[in-house]
GROMACS .gro file of C-alpha atoms in nm:
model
  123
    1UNK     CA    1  -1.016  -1.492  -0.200
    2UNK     CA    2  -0.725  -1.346  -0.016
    3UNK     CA    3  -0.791  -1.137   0.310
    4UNK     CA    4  -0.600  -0.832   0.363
    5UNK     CA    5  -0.653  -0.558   0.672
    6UNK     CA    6  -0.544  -0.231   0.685
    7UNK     CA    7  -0.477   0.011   1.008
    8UNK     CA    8  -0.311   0.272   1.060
    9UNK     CA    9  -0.461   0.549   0.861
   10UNK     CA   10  -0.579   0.933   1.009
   11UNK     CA   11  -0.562   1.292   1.019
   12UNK     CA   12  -0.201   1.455   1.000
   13UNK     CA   13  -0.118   1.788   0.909
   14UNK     CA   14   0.147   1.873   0.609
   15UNK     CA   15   0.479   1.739   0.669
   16UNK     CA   16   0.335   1.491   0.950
   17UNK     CA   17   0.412   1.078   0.914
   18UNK     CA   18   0.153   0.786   0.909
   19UNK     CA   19   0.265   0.398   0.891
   20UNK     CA   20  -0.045   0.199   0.742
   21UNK     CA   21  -0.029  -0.184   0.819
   22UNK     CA   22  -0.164  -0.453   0.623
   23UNK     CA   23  -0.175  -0.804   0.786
   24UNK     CA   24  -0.227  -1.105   0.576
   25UNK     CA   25  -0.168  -1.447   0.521
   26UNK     CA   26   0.195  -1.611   0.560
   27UNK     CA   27   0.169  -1.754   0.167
   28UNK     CA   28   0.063  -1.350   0.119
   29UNK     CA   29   0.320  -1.217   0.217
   30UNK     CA   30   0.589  -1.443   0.167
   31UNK     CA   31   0.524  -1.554  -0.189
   32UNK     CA   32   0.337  -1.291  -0.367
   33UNK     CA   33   0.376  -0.939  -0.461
   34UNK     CA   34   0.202  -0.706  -0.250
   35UNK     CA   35   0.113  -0.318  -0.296
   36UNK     CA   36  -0.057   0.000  -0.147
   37UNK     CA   37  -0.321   0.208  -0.376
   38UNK     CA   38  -0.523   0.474  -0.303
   39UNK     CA   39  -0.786   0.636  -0.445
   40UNK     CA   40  -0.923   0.985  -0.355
   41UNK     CA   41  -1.271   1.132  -0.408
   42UNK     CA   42  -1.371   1.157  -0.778
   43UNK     CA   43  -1.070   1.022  -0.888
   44UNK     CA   44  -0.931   0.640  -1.031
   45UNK     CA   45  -0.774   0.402  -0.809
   46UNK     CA   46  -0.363   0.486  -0.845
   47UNK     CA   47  -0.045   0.256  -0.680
   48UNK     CA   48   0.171   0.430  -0.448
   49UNK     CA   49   0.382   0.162  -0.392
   50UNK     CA   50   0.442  -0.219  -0.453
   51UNK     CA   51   0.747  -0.502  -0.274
   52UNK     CA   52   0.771  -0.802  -0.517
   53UNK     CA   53   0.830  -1.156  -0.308
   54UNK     CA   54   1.182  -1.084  -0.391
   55UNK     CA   55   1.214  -0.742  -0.211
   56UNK     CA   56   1.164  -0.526  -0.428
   57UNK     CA   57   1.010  -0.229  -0.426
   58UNK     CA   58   0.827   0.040  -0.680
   59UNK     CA   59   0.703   0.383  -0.613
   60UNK     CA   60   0.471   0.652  -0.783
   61UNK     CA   61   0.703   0.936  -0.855
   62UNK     CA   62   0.422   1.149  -0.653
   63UNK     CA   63   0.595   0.951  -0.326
   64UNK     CA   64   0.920   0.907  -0.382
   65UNK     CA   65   1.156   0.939  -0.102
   66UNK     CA   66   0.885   1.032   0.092
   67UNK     CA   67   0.721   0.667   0.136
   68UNK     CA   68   0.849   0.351   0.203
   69UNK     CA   69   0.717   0.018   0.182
   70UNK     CA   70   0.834  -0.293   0.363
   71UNK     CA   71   0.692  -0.614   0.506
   72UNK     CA   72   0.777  -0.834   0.786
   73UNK     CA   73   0.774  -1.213   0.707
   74UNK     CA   74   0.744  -1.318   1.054
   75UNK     CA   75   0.444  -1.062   1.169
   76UNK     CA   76   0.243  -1.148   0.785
   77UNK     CA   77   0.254  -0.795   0.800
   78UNK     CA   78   0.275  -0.541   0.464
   79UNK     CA   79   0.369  -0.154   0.593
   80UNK     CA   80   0.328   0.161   0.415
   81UNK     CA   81   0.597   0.473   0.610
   82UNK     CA   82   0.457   0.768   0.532
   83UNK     CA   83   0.670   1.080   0.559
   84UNK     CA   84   0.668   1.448   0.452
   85UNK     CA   85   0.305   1.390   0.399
   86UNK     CA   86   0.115   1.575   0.193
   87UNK     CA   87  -0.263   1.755   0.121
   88UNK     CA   88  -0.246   1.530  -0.232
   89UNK     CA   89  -0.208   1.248  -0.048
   90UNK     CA   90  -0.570   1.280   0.097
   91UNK     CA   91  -0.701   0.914  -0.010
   92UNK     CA   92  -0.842   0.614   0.116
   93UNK     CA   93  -0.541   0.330   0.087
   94UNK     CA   94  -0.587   0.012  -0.010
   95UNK     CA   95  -0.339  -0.294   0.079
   96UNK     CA   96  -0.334  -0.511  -0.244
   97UNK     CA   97  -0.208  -0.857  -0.276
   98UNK     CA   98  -0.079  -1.034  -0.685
   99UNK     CA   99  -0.113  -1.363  -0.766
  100UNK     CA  100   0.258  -1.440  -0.794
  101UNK     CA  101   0.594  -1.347  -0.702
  102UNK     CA  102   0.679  -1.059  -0.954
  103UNK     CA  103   0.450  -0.758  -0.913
  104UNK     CA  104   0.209  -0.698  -1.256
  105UNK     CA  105   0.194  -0.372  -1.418
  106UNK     CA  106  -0.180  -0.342  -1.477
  107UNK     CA  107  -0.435  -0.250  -1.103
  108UNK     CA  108  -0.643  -0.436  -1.219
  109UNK     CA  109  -0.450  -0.774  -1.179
  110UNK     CA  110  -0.432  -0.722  -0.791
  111UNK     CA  111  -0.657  -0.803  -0.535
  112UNK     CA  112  -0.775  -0.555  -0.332
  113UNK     CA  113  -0.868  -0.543   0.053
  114UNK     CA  114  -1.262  -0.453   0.097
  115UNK     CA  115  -1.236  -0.172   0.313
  116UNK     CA  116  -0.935   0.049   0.284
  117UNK     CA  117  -0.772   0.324   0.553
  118UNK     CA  118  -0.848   0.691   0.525
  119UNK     CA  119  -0.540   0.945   0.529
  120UNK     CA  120  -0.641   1.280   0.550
  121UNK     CA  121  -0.359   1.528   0.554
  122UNK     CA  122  -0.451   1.878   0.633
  123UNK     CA  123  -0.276   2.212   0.528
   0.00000   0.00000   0.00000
């Protein structure tokens, strides 16, 4: 079981910024591959973004160069920058956590945090 917490979610209007924060364990952060999805109403769980353990990251092409994702070794922390946001990205986000180092292609070989962060992004 791996425990991940989000904050940082809320209600911005179009072109507004949000940072989401995930904190987690030290082994978490430092040695796995770690990732945001988010899932809106009536719709499938999608990634937005993933960092490998190596620094690397990935991005849906729906966010790219508008979000960035980091992490902080130090603070066991996983972020999520949000810029330029969106109506479409109206979702509850969910921090995510792999089992190794390298970051898996498939959702449904992540683990996901239990409650997720609600972005709502108004026109």
């Amino acid at each position: 079981q791996v425990q991940l917490v989000e904050s940082g979610g809320g209600s911005v209007q179009t072109g507004g910024a949000l940072r989401l924060s995930c904190a987690a364990s030290e082994h978490t952060v430092r040695e796995t591959c770690m990732g945001w999805f988010r899932q809106a109403p009536a719709k499938e769980r999608e990634l937005v973004a993933t960092l490998d353990a190596y620094g690397k990251p990935r991005y849906a092409d729906s966010v790219k160069g508008r979000f960035t994702i980091s992490k902080d070794n130090a603070r066991t922390t996983l972020y999520l920058q949000m810029n330029s946001l969106k109506p479409e990205d109206t979702a509850v986000y969910y921090c995510a956590a792999g089992f190794y180092g390298g970051c898996p292609m498939s959702v449904t070989s992540f683990r996901f945090s239990e409650q997720g962060t609600q972005v709502t992004v108004s026109s």
